[in-house]
Short mmCIF file of C-alpha atoms in Angstrom, two decimals:
data_model
loop_
_atom_site.label_atom_id
_atom_site.label_comp_id
_atom_site.label_asym_id
_atom_site.label_seq_id
_atom_site.Cartn_x
_atom_site.Cartn_y
_atom_site.Cartn_z
CA UNK A 1 72.60 -8.94 -17.00
CA UNK A 2 71.59 -5.87 -19.05
CA UNK A 3 75.21 -4.73 -19.25
CA UNK A 4 76.33 -8.10 -20.58
CA UNK A 5 73.56 -8.07 -23.20
CA UNK A 6 74.48 -4.52 -24.28
CA UNK A 7 78.16 -5.41 -24.43
CA UNK A 8 77.37 -8.52 -26.48
CA UNK A 9 75.21 -6.46 -28.92
CA UNK A 10 77.96 -3.84 -29.29
CA UNK A 11 80.55 -6.56 -30.02
CA UNK A 12 78.33 -8.12 -32.67
CA UNK A 13 77.76 -4.71 -34.32
CA UNK A 14 81.49 -4.03 -34.28
CA UNK A 15 82.18 -7.44 -35.86
CA UNK A 16 79.61 -6.86 -38.61
CA UNK A 17 81.11 -3.46 -39.39
CA UNK A 18 84.63 -4.87 -39.36
CA UNK A 19 83.81 -8.01 -41.35
CA UNK A 20 82.16 -6.45 -44.40
CA UNK A 21 83.64 -3.05 -43.95
CA UNK A 22 82.24 0.19 -45.18
CA UNK A 23 83.92 1.52 -48.27
CA UNK A 24 84.12 5.03 -49.71
CA UNK A 25 84.23 5.90 -53.43
CA UNK A 26 83.67 8.89 -55.70
CA UNK A 27 81.49 8.54 -58.80
CA UNK A 28 82.09 10.13 -62.21
CA UNK A 29 80.23 13.29 -61.20
CA UNK A 30 82.37 13.82 -58.10
CA UNK A 31 79.76 12.66 -55.58
CA UNK A 32 81.13 10.76 -52.59
CA UNK A 33 79.36 7.51 -51.67
CA UNK A 34 79.65 5.13 -48.71
CA UNK A 35 78.51 1.51 -48.70
CA UNK A 36 79.46 -2.14 -48.60
CA UNK A 37 78.92 -2.86 -52.32
CA UNK A 38 80.53 -0.29 -54.66
CA UNK A 39 80.33 -0.63 -58.45
CA UNK A 40 82.92 -3.20 -59.63
CA UNK A 41 84.89 -0.65 -61.67
CA UNK A 42 85.39 1.77 -58.77
CA UNK A 43 88.49 1.93 -56.63
CA UNK A 44 87.54 2.20 -52.99
CA UNK A 45 89.03 3.09 -49.63
CA UNK A 46 88.04 1.25 -46.49
CA UNK A 47 86.53 3.57 -43.89
CA UNK A 48 86.73 3.01 -40.15
CA UNK A 49 83.32 4.01 -38.85
CA UNK A 50 83.05 5.56 -35.41
CA UNK A 51 79.91 6.70 -33.63
CA UNK A 52 80.32 10.47 -33.12
CA UNK A 53 78.34 10.36 -29.89
CA UNK A 54 80.34 7.65 -28.11
CA UNK A 55 83.58 7.58 -30.10
CA UNK A 56 83.58 3.78 -30.24
CA UNK A 57 83.49 1.56 -33.31
CA UNK A 58 79.78 0.78 -33.26
CA UNK A 59 77.83 0.74 -36.51
CA UNK A 60 76.71 4.09 -37.92
CA UNK A 61 74.52 4.46 -40.99
CA UNK A 62 76.61 5.64 -43.96
CA UNK A 63 73.98 8.30 -44.75
CA UNK A 64 74.99 10.09 -41.57
CA UNK A 65 78.57 10.32 -42.79
CA UNK A 66 77.81 12.23 -46.00
CA UNK A 67 79.18 15.73 -46.03
CA UNK A 68 76.92 18.71 -46.47
CA UNK A 69 78.77 19.53 -49.68
CA UNK A 70 77.80 16.17 -51.20
CA UNK A 71 74.18 16.62 -50.15
CA UNK A 72 74.15 20.08 -51.73
CA UNK A 73 75.53 18.73 -55.01
CA UNK A 74 72.86 16.03 -55.14
CA UNK A 75 70.08 18.56 -54.55
CA UNK A 76 71.09 20.56 -57.64
CA UNK A 77 70.79 17.66 -60.09
CA UNK A 78 68.49 18.76 -62.90
CA UNK A 79 65.19 17.02 -63.61
CA UNK A 80 66.21 17.06 -67.28
CA UNK A 81 69.20 14.81 -66.54
CA UNK A 82 68.80 11.74 -68.77
CA UNK A 83 68.41 8.33 -67.15
CA UNK A 84 71.74 6.66 -67.92
CA UNK A 85 73.53 3.67 -66.52
CA UNK A 86 77.02 3.96 -65.05
CA UNK A 87 78.82 3.02 -68.29
CA UNK A 88 76.98 5.66 -70.33
CA UNK A 89 77.64 8.40 -67.78
CA UNK A 90 81.31 7.47 -67.75
CA UNK A 91 81.47 7.50 -71.58
CA UNK A 92 79.96 10.99 -71.83
CA UNK A 93 82.10 12.32 -68.98
CA UNK A 94 85.32 11.00 -70.54
CA UNK A 95 84.37 12.52 -73.90
CA UNK A 96 83.76 15.88 -72.21
CA UNK A 97 87.14 15.73 -70.48
CA UNK A 98 88.83 15.03 -73.86
CA UNK A 99 86.98 17.93 -75.52
CA UNK A 100 84.90 15.66 -77.75
CA UNK A 101 81.25 16.15 -78.70
CA UNK A 102 78.94 13.11 -78.75
CA UNK A 103 75.35 12.95 -79.93
CA UNK A 104 73.08 12.74 -76.89
CA UNK A 105 75.33 14.85 -74.62
CA UNK A 106 73.46 17.20 -72.30
CA UNK A 107 73.98 20.96 -72.39
CA UNK A 108 76.01 20.72 -69.18
CA UNK A 109 78.29 18.06 -70.68
CA UNK A 110 78.67 20.08 -73.89
CA UNK A 111 79.70 23.15 -71.91
CA UNK A 112 82.17 21.04 -69.93
CA UNK A 113 83.59 19.77 -73.22
CA UNK A 114 83.73 22.91 -75.37
CA UNK A 115 83.48 25.77 -72.88
CA UNK A 116 80.94 28.58 -72.98
CA UNK A 117 79.58 29.35 -76.45
CA UNK A 118 79.96 32.81 -77.98
CA UNK A 119 76.23 32.82 -78.76
CA UNK A 120 73.14 30.66 -78.21
CA UNK A 121 70.19 30.94 -80.62
CA UNK A 122 66.98 29.51 -79.13
CA UNK A 123 63.64 28.64 -80.67
CA UNK A 124 60.63 26.96 -79.15
CA UNK A 125 57.72 25.16 -80.74
CA UNK A 126 55.31 22.31 -80.21
CA UNK A 127 58.20 19.83 -80.60
CA UNK A 128 60.05 21.37 -77.64
CA UNK A 129 63.06 23.64 -77.37
CA UNK A 130 65.76 23.87 -80.02
CA UNK A 131 69.13 25.58 -79.52
CA UNK A 132 72.05 26.42 -81.77
CA UNK A 133 75.32 26.92 -79.89
CA UNK A 134 77.92 28.99 -81.76
CA UNK A 135 81.57 28.51 -80.81
CA UNK A 136 84.11 30.89 -82.32
CA UNK A 137 87.53 29.28 -82.69
CA UNK A 138 90.90 31.11 -82.46
CA UNK A 139 91.53 30.55 -86.20
CA UNK A 140 88.35 32.52 -87.07
CA UNK A 141 86.13 29.53 -87.87
CA UNK A 142 82.79 28.87 -86.25
CA UNK A 143 81.57 25.57 -84.89
CA UNK A 144 77.77 25.11 -84.69
CA UNK A 145 76.24 22.51 -82.39
CA UNK A 146 72.50 21.88 -82.28
CA UNK A 147 70.52 20.75 -79.24
CA UNK A 148 66.91 19.67 -78.98
CA UNK A 149 65.28 19.49 -75.56
CA UNK A 150 68.68 19.82 -73.88
CA UNK A 151 70.55 17.08 -75.82
CA UNK A 152 73.04 17.35 -78.69
CA UNK A 153 71.46 16.21 -81.98
CA UNK A 154 73.74 17.59 -84.70
CA UNK A 155 77.01 19.33 -85.40
CA UNK A 156 78.07 21.49 -88.33
#
């Protein structure tokens, strides 16, 4: 009787996994996610989930499938990272890829967009930290970008 009950439970778990399916997608920051409800704008791949211990198709928590590399990336996310929704993160990431500078970009996004600056001038006061990033262009001109508390506020 126990074997029949266990077999029945395993079949139900397999059906649940197969019915909804676990999907895999990569967000704008390159982090890999697993789940049954990805963001609507993401393209996904269906993942066949197998229990590593038994090798059968029983349900495994998606958290167990995350690679160590993904976990490492998540652990290095800065506390200064602004709280943005998916659309905003995508907007800033696309601007960085195109080499554009947007007000409100983080220092990391600015560096991704423009490269490393030739010089960074820093000052600190009761208002917080202020930085002036100096970019020297091949034609001899300089581009100055100002950050306050880690976010772009002005450009000269």
